[in-house]
Amino acid sequence: MEPDTVHEHALFINSTMTSLYEMIISIPGSHLVISYIKNAYQNDPFRIALELFLVFFAIKYMLSKKYKPNDNNVVLTEKEIDELVEEWQPEPLAPKLSSYDRFNLEKTPTIIGAQSAKAKVAGHTKPLMNLATSNFLNLVSSDAIRQKAIATLKNYGVGSCGPPGFYGTIDVHMELEKDIARFLGTDDAIIYAQGFSTISSVIPAFAKRGDYLVVDDGINFAVQKGVQISRSIVRFYKHNDMEDLERVLGEIQREHIAHKKRLTRRFIVSEGLFSNFGDIAHLDRLVEIKKKYKYRLILDESQSIGVIGQHGKGLTDLFQVDAKEVDMIIGSLSNAICGSGGFCAGSVEIVDHQRLSGSAYCFSASMPAMLAVSASEAFKIIDQQPGLLKELSERTISFRQTLAHKSLDPYIYLESPELDAPSPFFHIRVKENYLAVHTQDNETEVPREAEERLLQDVVDECAYQGVLVTRAKYVVDQERDCPKPSIKICITTGLTKKESDKAAGIVKSAIVKVFSKWRK
């Protein structure tokens, strides 16, 4: 290329760039952009390269062909569509029942008419003495509660049709909360519409991710769910073992000192009366330990409220511990209290926090007014008739003595085994020695289902002889450590002393009859 031609091209490029620069400069604010590019290039040339790449990528993306998800669909003829529709089989709405599931459904008794200490059961001509429900004080048959419930039903209707925090709270709900706080000796209380969701809502309301929950490994399923939902750091200690509890708390303390971890909320979680075992927590030791290590105590008294202690106030009554020493007392109103729902009692701050943070309180319709009144009346009856608790204790001891007979030693054991244990219910479980000598040729141990069927045979024999009892039911697949199969016996004052002793004799004879013939 000749020099003149090169010179002309250079002049053209120079003039073009000058014109372009002048045009850019004429744009308002352009000098700021140019200054930014110069400074950025001098200080961080990699940044300019990255930004240019992103600009070119954006331009390419905007100009590229748009992708449509249905572009590659296969077009079917009407005949092919009809054939596919005929061949399609919908998935079942529920999984097919196993033989064990069907067995459980078939063996579920149906109560005819009102619940009572002598229940009418489908398939039986005469009423059965009812030892299968938590009607410990026979408040189900209280005429005073019935009349109050009827009057409330006529006045308020059935449901509240709204959550407590909006328009579901009425005067009878507030009265019940005051009655619970007064009965237990706490500053305040809050009620929930469902018993199961009470504890599983209270725990996550206070314990969050990073907090510590030190939990008895014998807790029931509802408490397990509350612990799981909280997403806290969970440490378990051996069931009702205070020495192991101290060991776990000591380990946590040493970890925090060694790693200089931040301070978080910490709770000890236990049942008062364990529903899976029938034994009592050592509340005096729990309070002592929680003070020593500076933890808060969450106590589930669902099984013990109304039946434990001289006045039926639960473990604080039994151990003579001030209820304010327990940070949260949680309980169900659907057991001895013969109502529905649950409660949490504690300080004013503890209760107020739940009115905004308790999921089951905020997002569930409030308790029906007639059930709130029934629970309030039940607390008054327990207060006014302390003889009911003494009567219940005597019936329980007598029943236990009958089942502690040496003729049952080869077959079963009671949990808890103490004759004077304050619990109004207990579990009958099969001895390991008995199961060990009754394994079949292809078994290393007796399967759980076979053990359940053995106990169901006892239940059926008891019903045949006039006593209604039931196997304890567990969500086996979801339990952390599922308890052994058992028959749960619930004592009630609705039966006379003579009837209760007769029922104990029937249960005893049914065990001997069924166990002596099993797998022979």
Short mmCIF file of C-alpha atoms in Angstrom, two decimals:
data_model
loop_
_atom_site.label_atom_id
_atom_site.label_comp_id
_atom_site.label_asym_id
_atom_site.label_seq_id
_atom_site.Cartn_x
_atom_site.Cartn_y
_atom_site.Cartn_z
CA MET A 1 0.00 0.00 0.00
CA GLU A 2 1.42 3.42 -0.97
CA PRO A 3 2.33 5.99 1.74
CA ASP A 4 -0.23 8.52 0.50
CA THR A 5 -3.03 5.99 0.81
CA VAL A 6 -1.97 5.03 4.35
CA HIS A 7 -1.81 8.68 5.34
CA GLU A 8 -5.31 9.28 3.98
CA HIS A 9 -6.67 6.29 5.95
CA ALA A 10 -5.02 7.50 9.14
CA LEU A 11 -6.51 10.96 8.69
CA PHE A 12 -9.94 9.42 8.11
CA ILE A 13 -9.74 7.24 11.26
CA ASN A 14 -8.47 10.16 13.33
CA SER A 15 -11.23 12.48 12.13
CA THR A 16 -13.84 9.76 12.74
CA MET A 17 -12.64 9.14 16.30
CA THR A 18 -12.53 12.88 16.96
CA SER A 19 -16.09 13.28 15.69
CA LEU A 20 -17.23 10.31 17.78
CA TYR A 21 -15.51 11.71 20.87
CA GLU A 22 -17.09 15.13 20.36
CA MET A 23 -20.50 13.48 19.90
CA ILE A 24 -20.10 11.52 23.15
CA ILE A 25 -18.89 14.63 24.99
CA SER A 26 -22.00 16.49 23.85
CA ILE A 27 -24.19 13.98 25.73
CA PRO A 28 -25.06 15.33 29.23
CA GLY A 29 -23.16 13.47 31.95
CA SER A 30 -20.87 11.68 29.52
CA HIS A 31 -17.75 13.22 31.05
CA LEU A 32 -18.55 11.40 34.30
CA VAL A 33 -18.71 8.06 32.48
CA ILE A 34 -15.43 8.71 30.65
CA SER A 35 -13.76 9.76 33.89
CA TYR A 36 -15.05 6.60 35.58
CA ILE A 37 -13.72 4.36 32.76
CA LYS A 38 -10.30 6.03 32.81
CA ASN A 39 -9.95 5.72 36.58
CA ALA A 40 -11.31 2.15 36.64
CA TYR A 41 -8.96 1.11 33.85
CA GLN A 42 -5.96 2.58 35.58
CA ASN A 43 -6.86 1.10 38.98
CA ASP A 44 -8.49 -2.18 37.93
CA PRO A 45 -8.18 -3.16 34.24
CA PHE A 46 -9.63 -6.62 34.95
CA ARG A 47 -12.89 -4.96 36.01
CA ILE A 48 -13.21 -3.19 32.64
CA ALA A 49 -12.65 -6.48 30.82
CA LEU A 50 -15.31 -8.20 32.93
CA GLU A 51 -17.83 -5.41 32.40
CA LEU A 52 -17.24 -5.42 28.65
CA PHE A 53 -17.74 -9.19 28.57
CA LEU A 54 -21.02 -8.84 30.45
CA VAL A 55 -22.20 -6.09 28.08
CA PHE A 56 -21.42 -8.21 25.01
CA PHE A 57 -23.07 -11.23 26.64
CA ALA A 58 -26.23 -9.22 27.37
CA ILE A 59 -26.35 -7.94 23.79
CA LYS A 60 -25.88 -11.47 22.42
CA TYR A 61 -28.58 -12.82 24.76
CA MET A 62 -31.05 -10.12 23.70
CA LEU A 63 -30.43 -10.82 19.99
CA SER A 64 -30.39 -14.62 20.18
CA LYS A 65 -33.31 -16.81 19.20
CA LYS A 66 -35.82 -17.28 22.01
CA TYR A 67 -36.21 -20.81 23.41
CA LYS A 68 -39.72 -22.16 23.84
CA PRO A 69 -40.22 -25.24 26.06
CA ASN A 70 -42.85 -26.74 23.75
CA ASP A 71 -40.76 -26.51 20.56
CA ASN A 72 -39.68 -30.19 20.75
CA ASN A 73 -43.05 -31.65 21.78
CA VAL A 74 -44.19 -34.68 19.88
CA VAL A 75 -47.49 -34.01 18.15
CA LEU A 76 -49.91 -36.89 18.76
CA THR A 77 -52.90 -37.86 16.69
CA GLU A 78 -56.35 -38.08 18.21
CA LYS A 79 -56.17 -41.89 18.04
CA GLU A 80 -52.84 -41.98 19.89
CA ILE A 81 -54.20 -39.66 22.59
CA ASP A 82 -57.26 -41.89 23.08
CA GLU A 83 -55.05 -44.99 23.38
CA LEU A 84 -52.83 -43.33 26.03
CA VAL A 85 -55.89 -42.23 28.02
CA GLU A 86 -57.28 -45.79 28.00
CA GLU A 87 -53.93 -47.25 29.14
CA TRP A 88 -53.40 -44.73 31.98
CA GLN A 89 -53.93 -46.01 35.50
CA PRO A 90 -54.16 -43.36 38.29
CA GLU A 91 -52.05 -43.69 41.41
CA PRO A 92 -54.08 -44.65 44.52
CA LEU A 93 -54.95 -41.74 46.83
CA ALA A 94 -53.69 -43.78 49.81
CA PRO A 95 -51.20 -46.66 49.97
CA LYS A 96 -52.58 -50.15 50.11
CA LEU A 97 -53.17 -51.36 53.67
CA SER A 98 -50.80 -54.00 54.96
CA SER A 99 -52.12 -57.02 56.85
CA TYR A 100 -50.99 -55.38 60.10
CA ASP A 101 -52.80 -52.12 59.27
CA ARG A 102 -55.96 -54.04 58.46
CA PHE A 103 -55.58 -55.96 61.71
CA ASN A 104 -55.39 -52.71 63.68
CA LEU A 105 -58.46 -51.30 61.96
CA GLU A 106 -60.50 -54.44 62.52
CA LYS A 107 -59.59 -54.53 66.21
CA THR A 108 -60.53 -50.90 66.90
CA PRO A 109 -63.62 -50.94 69.17
CA THR A 110 -66.63 -48.76 68.38
CA ILE A 111 -68.32 -47.03 71.31
CA ILE A 112 -72.10 -46.77 70.99
CA GLY A 113 -73.61 -43.74 72.71
CA ALA A 114 -71.96 -41.55 75.32
CA GLN A 115 -68.52 -42.27 76.75
CA SER A 116 -68.69 -43.61 80.31
CA ALA A 117 -67.07 -45.89 82.90
CA LYS A 118 -69.34 -48.65 81.57
CA ALA A 119 -69.28 -48.26 77.82
CA LYS A 120 -71.55 -49.87 75.27
CA VAL A 121 -69.32 -51.40 72.59
CA ALA A 122 -70.39 -52.69 69.18
CA GLY A 123 -70.43 -56.48 69.13
CA HIS A 124 -71.12 -56.86 72.87
CA THR A 125 -74.59 -57.19 74.36
CA LYS A 126 -73.66 -55.87 77.82
CA PRO A 127 -71.72 -52.69 78.72
CA LEU A 128 -68.00 -53.23 79.37
CA MET A 129 -66.10 -51.89 82.37
CA ASN A 130 -64.00 -49.21 80.71
CA LEU A 131 -60.28 -49.21 81.54
CA ALA A 132 -59.24 -47.90 78.13
CA THR A 133 -59.72 -44.13 78.53
CA SER A 134 -58.16 -41.41 80.69
CA ASN A 135 -61.46 -40.78 82.49
CA PHE A 136 -59.60 -41.20 85.79
CA LEU A 137 -61.95 -39.13 88.00
CA ASN A 138 -65.10 -40.03 86.05
CA LEU A 139 -65.71 -36.36 85.24
CA VAL A 140 -67.20 -37.49 81.93
CA SER A 141 -70.30 -38.48 83.91
CA SER A 142 -70.45 -35.29 85.99
CA ASP A 143 -73.95 -33.84 85.88
CA ALA A 144 -72.67 -30.40 86.95
CA ILE A 145 -70.29 -30.26 83.96
CA ARG A 146 -73.01 -31.51 81.61
CA GLN A 147 -75.48 -28.82 82.69
CA LYS A 148 -72.85 -26.08 82.39
CA ALA A 149 -71.89 -27.29 78.91
CA ILE A 150 -75.52 -27.35 77.73
CA ALA A 151 -76.18 -23.83 79.02
CA THR A 152 -73.00 -22.55 77.34
CA LEU A 153 -73.92 -24.27 74.07
CA LYS A 154 -77.28 -22.50 74.04
CA ASN A 155 -75.67 -19.17 74.83
CA TYR A 156 -72.55 -19.22 72.63
CA GLY A 157 -73.18 -21.87 69.98
CA VAL A 158 -70.67 -24.56 69.05
CA GLY A 159 -67.49 -23.05 67.61
CA SER A 160 -65.76 -19.68 67.73
CA CYS A 161 -64.97 -19.68 63.99
CA GLY A 162 -61.79 -17.69 64.53
CA PRO A 163 -58.26 -17.82 65.94
CA PRO A 164 -57.79 -16.48 69.50
CA GLY A 165 -55.66 -13.51 68.42
CA PHE A 166 -58.35 -12.08 66.15
CA TYR A 167 -62.00 -12.62 67.05
CA GLY A 168 -61.96 -16.12 68.60
CA THR A 169 -61.37 -15.19 72.25
CA ILE A 170 -64.45 -14.74 74.42
CA ASP A 171 -64.97 -14.31 78.15
CA VAL A 172 -65.10 -18.04 79.00
CA HIS A 173 -61.65 -18.53 77.44
CA MET A 174 -60.20 -15.78 79.59
CA GLU A 175 -61.89 -17.23 82.66
CA LEU A 176 -60.39 -20.66 81.95
CA GLU A 177 -56.90 -19.16 81.67
CA LYS A 178 -57.39 -17.48 85.06
CA ASP A 179 -58.70 -20.75 86.55
CA ILE A 180 -55.66 -22.69 85.32
CA ALA A 181 -53.19 -20.09 86.67
CA ARG A 182 -55.05 -20.01 90.00
CA PHE A 183 -55.18 -23.83 90.22
CA LEU A 184 -51.46 -24.30 89.51
CA GLY A 185 -50.20 -21.22 91.35
CA THR A 186 -48.57 -19.48 88.36
CA ASP A 187 -48.79 -15.85 87.25
CA ASP A 188 -50.64 -16.50 84.02
CA ALA A 189 -51.75 -19.20 81.55
CA ILE A 190 -52.66 -19.54 77.88
CA ILE A 191 -54.98 -22.13 76.33
CA TYR A 192 -54.69 -23.94 72.99
CA ALA A 193 -57.46 -25.60 71.03
CA GLN A 194 -55.62 -28.91 70.45
CA GLY A 195 -53.82 -30.91 73.11
CA PHE A 196 -51.25 -32.53 70.81
CA SER A 197 -50.18 -29.26 69.19
CA THR A 198 -49.75 -27.45 72.51
CA ILE A 199 -46.32 -28.81 73.44
CA SER A 200 -45.27 -29.06 69.79
CA SER A 201 -46.03 -25.34 69.45
CA VAL A 202 -44.68 -24.05 72.78
CA ILE A 203 -41.16 -25.50 72.35
CA PRO A 204 -40.50 -23.92 68.89
CA ALA A 205 -41.95 -20.62 70.13
CA PHE A 206 -38.95 -20.26 72.45
CA ALA A 207 -36.19 -22.53 71.13
CA LYS A 208 -34.73 -21.62 67.74
CA ARG A 209 -31.81 -22.71 65.58
CA GLY A 210 -28.61 -22.64 67.64
CA ASP A 211 -30.37 -22.96 71.01
CA TYR A 212 -29.90 -26.04 73.20
CA LEU A 213 -32.57 -28.55 74.20
CA VAL A 214 -31.53 -31.24 76.69
CA VAL A 215 -34.30 -33.81 76.51
CA ASP A 216 -35.31 -36.98 78.37
CA ASP A 217 -35.17 -39.84 75.84
CA GLY A 218 -38.47 -41.26 77.13
CA ILE A 219 -40.63 -38.35 75.96
CA ASN A 220 -43.90 -38.95 74.10
CA PHE A 221 -44.53 -38.35 70.42
CA ALA A 222 -45.98 -34.84 70.79
CA VAL A 223 -42.90 -33.62 72.67
CA GLN A 224 -40.67 -35.28 70.06
CA LYS A 225 -42.40 -33.29 67.33
CA GLY A 226 -41.97 -30.02 69.23
CA VAL A 227 -38.27 -30.72 69.68
CA GLN A 228 -37.92 -31.61 65.99
CA ILE A 229 -39.76 -28.51 64.73
CA SER A 230 -37.60 -26.16 66.81
CA ARG A 231 -34.45 -27.07 64.78
CA SER A 232 -32.41 -26.51 67.94
CA ILE A 233 -29.31 -28.43 69.00
CA VAL A 234 -30.74 -31.46 70.82
CA ARG A 235 -28.97 -33.61 73.39
CA PHE A 236 -30.75 -36.57 74.98
CA TYR A 237 -30.14 -38.00 78.44
CA LYS A 238 -31.13 -41.44 79.71
CA HIS A 239 -34.75 -41.77 80.76
CA ASN A 240 -35.33 -40.25 84.20
CA ASP A 241 -31.61 -40.48 85.02
CA MET A 242 -30.53 -37.30 86.81
CA GLU A 243 -26.86 -38.32 86.91
CA ASP A 244 -26.83 -38.71 83.13
CA LEU A 245 -28.59 -35.34 82.80
CA GLU A 246 -25.78 -33.71 84.77
CA ARG A 247 -23.23 -35.50 82.59
CA VAL A 248 -24.80 -34.08 79.40
CA LEU A 249 -25.05 -30.56 80.85
CA GLY A 250 -21.42 -30.77 81.97
CA GLU A 251 -20.31 -31.79 78.46
CA ILE A 252 -22.15 -28.83 76.92
CA GLN A 253 -20.60 -26.48 79.46
CA ARG A 254 -17.07 -27.73 78.76
CA GLU A 255 -17.63 -27.44 74.97
CA HIS A 256 -18.69 -23.81 75.31
CA ILE A 257 -15.70 -22.92 77.47
CA ALA A 258 -13.23 -24.72 75.20
CA HIS A 259 -14.55 -23.26 71.93
CA LYS A 260 -15.71 -19.91 73.35
CA LYS A 261 -19.17 -20.37 71.82
CA ARG A 262 -21.72 -17.58 72.03
CA LEU A 263 -24.36 -17.71 74.76
CA THR A 264 -27.70 -19.14 73.55
CA ARG A 265 -31.02 -20.08 75.12
CA ARG A 266 -30.97 -23.43 76.89
CA PHE A 267 -33.82 -25.65 78.05
CA ILE A 268 -34.32 -28.93 79.88
CA VAL A 269 -37.38 -30.77 78.51
CA SER A 270 -39.16 -33.54 80.41
CA GLU A 271 -42.57 -35.01 81.03
CA GLY A 272 -43.97 -34.97 84.54
CA LEU A 273 -45.75 -38.31 84.33
CA PHE A 274 -44.34 -40.22 81.36
CA SER A 275 -47.14 -41.47 79.14
CA ASN A 276 -45.02 -44.26 77.62
CA PHE A 277 -43.79 -45.67 80.94
CA GLY A 278 -46.06 -44.46 83.77
CA ASP A 279 -43.18 -43.27 85.98
CA ILE A 280 -42.68 -39.86 87.60
CA ALA A 281 -39.91 -37.35 86.84
CA HIS A 282 -37.73 -36.24 89.77
CA LEU A 283 -38.94 -32.66 89.77
CA ASP A 284 -37.00 -31.63 92.89
CA ARG A 285 -33.73 -32.70 91.24
CA LEU A 286 -34.71 -31.15 87.90
CA VAL A 287 -35.25 -27.76 89.55
CA GLU A 288 -31.98 -28.08 91.47
CA ILE A 289 -30.01 -28.97 88.32
CA LYS A 290 -31.59 -26.30 86.13
CA LYS A 291 -30.60 -23.64 88.68
CA LYS A 292 -27.08 -25.02 88.95
CA TYR A 293 -26.45 -24.92 85.19
CA LYS A 294 -28.69 -21.89 84.46
CA TYR A 295 -31.20 -23.62 82.19
CA ARG A 296 -34.94 -23.13 81.80
CA LEU A 297 -37.28 -26.05 82.52
CA ILE A 298 -40.13 -27.11 80.20
CA LEU A 299 -42.37 -29.65 81.96
CA ASP A 300 -45.16 -31.51 80.15
CA GLU A 301 -47.83 -32.38 82.71
CA SER A 302 -50.45 -33.64 80.25
CA GLN A 303 -50.86 -36.96 82.08
CA SER A 304 -50.40 -35.69 85.66
CA ILE A 305 -52.68 -32.63 85.87
CA GLY A 306 -55.76 -33.43 87.93
CA VAL A 307 -54.50 -36.76 89.30
CA ILE A 308 -51.03 -36.35 90.84
CA GLY A 309 -50.40 -34.70 94.19
CA GLN A 310 -52.57 -34.17 97.24
CA HIS A 311 -54.64 -31.55 95.42
CA GLY A 312 -54.23 -32.85 91.86
CA LYS A 313 -51.97 -30.00 90.79
CA GLY A 314 -49.30 -32.26 89.30
CA LEU A 315 -45.66 -32.69 90.19
CA THR A 316 -45.28 -29.29 91.84
CA ASP A 317 -47.95 -30.46 94.30
CA LEU A 318 -46.39 -33.92 94.75
CA PHE A 319 -42.86 -32.59 95.42
CA GLN A 320 -43.99 -29.42 97.20
CA VAL A 321 -42.13 -27.25 94.69
CA ASP A 322 -43.31 -23.70 93.97
CA ALA A 323 -44.90 -23.74 90.50
CA LYS A 324 -43.01 -20.53 89.66
CA GLU A 325 -39.75 -22.51 89.87
CA VAL A 326 -40.81 -24.29 86.66
CA ASP A 327 -40.49 -21.94 83.70
CA MET A 328 -43.21 -23.57 81.61
CA ILE A 329 -45.87 -26.04 82.78
CA ILE A 330 -47.64 -27.50 79.76
CA GLY A 331 -50.61 -29.84 79.90
CA SER A 332 -53.57 -31.35 78.13
CA LEU A 333 -57.17 -30.66 79.10
CA SER A 334 -58.40 -33.82 77.37
CA ASN A 335 -57.24 -36.41 79.93
CA ALA A 336 -58.36 -36.17 83.56
CA ILE A 337 -59.91 -32.72 83.03
CA CYS A 338 -62.43 -34.20 80.56
CA GLY A 339 -62.28 -31.25 78.18
CA SER A 340 -60.31 -30.52 75.05
CA GLY A 341 -57.16 -28.65 74.05
CA GLY A 342 -54.15 -27.78 76.15
CA PHE A 343 -52.50 -25.02 78.15
CA CYS A 344 -49.15 -23.47 79.04
CA ALA A 345 -48.73 -21.82 82.45
CA GLY A 346 -45.87 -19.62 83.58
CA SER A 347 -44.90 -15.99 83.96
CA VAL A 348 -46.76 -13.16 82.24
CA GLU A 349 -43.84 -12.70 79.81
CA ILE A 350 -43.84 -16.41 78.89
CA VAL A 351 -47.56 -16.34 78.16
CA ASP A 352 -47.61 -13.03 76.26
CA HIS A 353 -44.80 -14.22 73.99
CA GLN A 354 -46.92 -17.18 72.87
CA ARG A 355 -49.85 -14.99 71.87
CA LEU A 356 -47.74 -13.80 68.93
CA SER A 357 -45.26 -16.68 68.50
CA GLY A 358 -47.24 -19.84 69.32
CA SER A 359 -48.17 -21.21 65.89
CA ALA A 360 -51.03 -23.38 67.18
CA TYR A 361 -52.41 -20.37 69.06
CA CYS A 362 -52.14 -17.90 66.17
CA PHE A 363 -53.29 -20.10 63.32
CA SER A 364 -55.95 -22.39 64.83
CA ALA A 365 -59.55 -21.65 65.72
CA SER A 366 -60.03 -21.21 69.45
CA MET A 367 -61.53 -23.83 71.74
CA PRO A 368 -65.35 -24.22 71.66
CA ALA A 369 -66.89 -22.26 74.53
CA MET A 370 -68.70 -25.26 76.03
CA LEU A 371 -65.40 -27.18 76.35
CA ALA A 372 -63.72 -24.20 78.02
CA VAL A 373 -66.54 -24.04 80.57
CA SER A 374 -66.35 -27.82 81.08
CA ALA A 375 -62.63 -27.57 81.89
CA SER A 376 -63.20 -24.68 84.32
CA GLU A 377 -65.89 -26.68 86.10
CA ALA A 378 -63.60 -29.73 86.25
CA PHE A 379 -60.91 -27.72 88.06
CA LYS A 380 -63.53 -26.54 90.58
CA ILE A 381 -64.68 -30.13 91.22
CA ILE A 382 -61.09 -31.30 91.82
CA ASP A 383 -60.61 -28.40 94.25
CA GLN A 384 -63.85 -29.07 96.10
CA GLN A 385 -63.67 -32.89 96.18
CA PRO A 386 -60.14 -33.94 97.22
CA GLY A 387 -61.58 -37.33 98.23
CA LEU A 388 -61.69 -38.27 94.54
CA LEU A 389 -57.88 -38.36 94.40
CA LYS A 390 -57.62 -40.56 97.49
CA GLU A 391 -60.22 -42.92 96.06
CA LEU A 392 -58.35 -43.10 92.75
CA SER A 393 -55.06 -43.86 94.54
CA GLU A 394 -56.65 -46.71 96.53
CA ARG A 395 -58.17 -48.27 93.38
CA THR A 396 -54.82 -48.05 91.58
CA ILE A 397 -52.88 -49.73 94.40
CA SER A 398 -55.47 -52.51 94.66
CA PHE A 399 -55.38 -53.13 90.88
CA ARG A 400 -51.57 -53.23 90.85
CA GLN A 401 -51.53 -55.72 93.73
CA THR A 402 -53.75 -58.10 91.76
CA LEU A 403 -51.48 -57.95 88.69
CA ALA A 404 -48.36 -58.34 90.84
CA HIS A 405 -49.44 -61.92 91.68
CA LYS A 406 -46.69 -64.52 91.27
CA SER A 407 -48.78 -66.48 88.74
CA LEU A 408 -48.06 -63.70 86.22
CA ASP A 409 -44.29 -63.62 86.86
CA PRO A 410 -43.38 -65.87 83.89
CA TYR A 411 -45.40 -63.75 81.46
CA ILE A 412 -45.53 -60.01 82.08
CA TYR A 413 -44.17 -57.08 84.07
CA LEU A 414 -45.74 -53.75 85.00
CA GLU A 415 -44.24 -50.41 84.08
CA SER A 416 -43.79 -48.72 86.48
CA PRO A 417 -43.70 -51.68 88.91
CA GLU A 418 -44.01 -49.93 92.31
CA LEU A 419 -47.28 -50.80 94.04
CA ASP A 420 -47.59 -47.34 95.60
CA ALA A 421 -46.66 -45.45 92.41
CA PRO A 422 -48.91 -42.36 92.14
CA SER A 423 -49.65 -42.86 88.44
CA PRO A 424 -53.33 -43.79 87.75
CA PHE A 425 -52.28 -45.81 84.70
CA PHE A 426 -49.61 -48.38 83.92
CA HIS A 427 -48.38 -50.52 81.04
CA ILE A 428 -48.44 -54.32 80.89
CA ARG A 429 -45.48 -55.54 78.82
CA VAL A 430 -44.30 -59.02 77.85
CA LYS A 431 -41.18 -60.33 79.57
CA GLU A 432 -38.14 -60.89 77.37
CA ASN A 433 -37.61 -64.36 78.83
CA TYR A 434 -41.10 -65.40 77.76
CA LEU A 435 -40.52 -64.12 74.21
CA ALA A 436 -37.09 -65.78 74.01
CA VAL A 437 -38.51 -69.27 74.60
CA HIS A 438 -41.38 -68.73 72.15
CA THR A 439 -39.41 -67.90 69.01
CA GLN A 440 -40.11 -70.06 65.98
CA ASP A 441 -37.53 -71.94 63.91
CA ASN A 442 -37.08 -69.16 61.35
CA GLU A 443 -36.89 -66.33 63.94
CA THR A 444 -34.01 -64.88 65.92
CA GLU A 445 -36.54 -62.93 68.01
CA VAL A 446 -40.32 -62.55 68.16
CA PRO A 447 -41.39 -59.83 65.65
CA ARG A 448 -43.13 -56.74 66.99
CA GLU A 449 -46.29 -57.58 65.03
CA ALA A 450 -46.48 -61.03 66.65
CA GLU A 451 -46.08 -59.45 70.09
CA GLU A 452 -48.85 -56.96 69.28
CA ARG A 453 -51.15 -59.81 68.20
CA LEU A 454 -50.44 -61.67 71.44
CA LEU A 455 -51.46 -58.64 73.48
CA GLN A 456 -54.53 -58.14 71.28
CA ASP A 457 -55.62 -61.68 72.15
CA VAL A 458 -55.53 -60.62 75.81
CA VAL A 459 -57.56 -57.49 74.95
CA ASP A 460 -60.15 -59.64 73.13
CA GLU A 461 -60.37 -62.10 76.02
CA CYS A 462 -60.88 -59.24 78.51
CA ALA A 463 -63.69 -57.81 76.34
CA TYR A 464 -65.31 -61.26 76.15
CA GLN A 465 -65.32 -61.35 79.96
CA GLY A 466 -66.69 -57.79 80.31
CA VAL A 467 -63.65 -55.48 80.55
CA LEU A 468 -62.58 -52.94 77.91
CA VAL A 469 -58.81 -52.44 77.72
CA THR A 470 -56.58 -51.41 74.82
CA ARG A 471 -53.09 -51.75 73.46
CA ALA A 472 -50.96 -48.61 73.61
CA LYS A 473 -50.63 -47.18 70.09
CA TYR A 474 -47.45 -45.67 68.66
CA VAL A 475 -46.41 -44.14 65.34
CA VAL A 476 -43.73 -46.81 64.97
CA ASP A 477 -42.06 -45.38 61.85
CA GLN A 478 -41.68 -41.90 63.34
CA GLU A 479 -40.94 -42.56 67.00
CA ARG A 480 -37.36 -41.77 67.97
CA ASP A 481 -37.13 -44.93 70.07
CA CYS A 482 -40.43 -46.75 69.92
CA PRO A 483 -41.45 -48.32 73.27
CA LYS A 484 -42.21 -52.03 73.49
CA PRO A 485 -45.79 -53.08 72.76
CA SER A 486 -48.04 -52.91 75.81
CA ILE A 487 -51.56 -52.95 77.19
CA LYS A 488 -52.33 -49.63 78.88
CA ILE A 489 -54.59 -49.90 81.92
CA CYS A 490 -56.31 -46.68 83.07
CA ILE A 491 -57.96 -46.82 86.49
CA THR A 492 -61.19 -44.88 87.05
CA THR A 493 -63.32 -43.91 90.03
CA GLY A 494 -66.34 -44.49 87.80
CA LEU A 495 -66.23 -48.15 88.84
CA THR A 496 -66.96 -49.19 92.40
CA LYS A 497 -64.25 -50.84 94.50
CA LYS A 498 -65.89 -54.21 93.90
CA GLU A 499 -66.14 -53.66 90.14
CA SER A 500 -62.54 -52.46 89.92
CA ASP A 501 -61.28 -55.54 91.80
CA LYS A 502 -63.39 -57.78 89.55
CA ALA A 503 -61.91 -56.10 86.45
CA ALA A 504 -58.38 -56.67 87.80
CA GLY A 505 -59.17 -60.36 88.29
CA ILE A 506 -60.49 -60.61 84.72
CA VAL A 507 -57.34 -59.00 83.28
CA LYS A 508 -55.19 -61.37 85.32
CA SER A 509 -57.09 -64.50 84.23
CA ALA A 510 -57.07 -63.35 80.57
CA ILE A 511 -53.26 -62.97 80.64
CA VAL A 512 -52.79 -66.45 82.11
CA LYS A 513 -55.25 -68.04 79.67
CA VAL A 514 -53.78 -66.44 76.52
CA PHE A 515 -50.08 -66.60 77.42
CA SER A 516 -50.19 -70.23 78.57
CA LYS A 517 -51.49 -71.34 75.14
CA TRP A 518 -49.56 -69.01 72.81
CA ARG A 519 -47.55 -70.72 70.06
CA LYS A 520 -48.15 -74.23 71.34
#
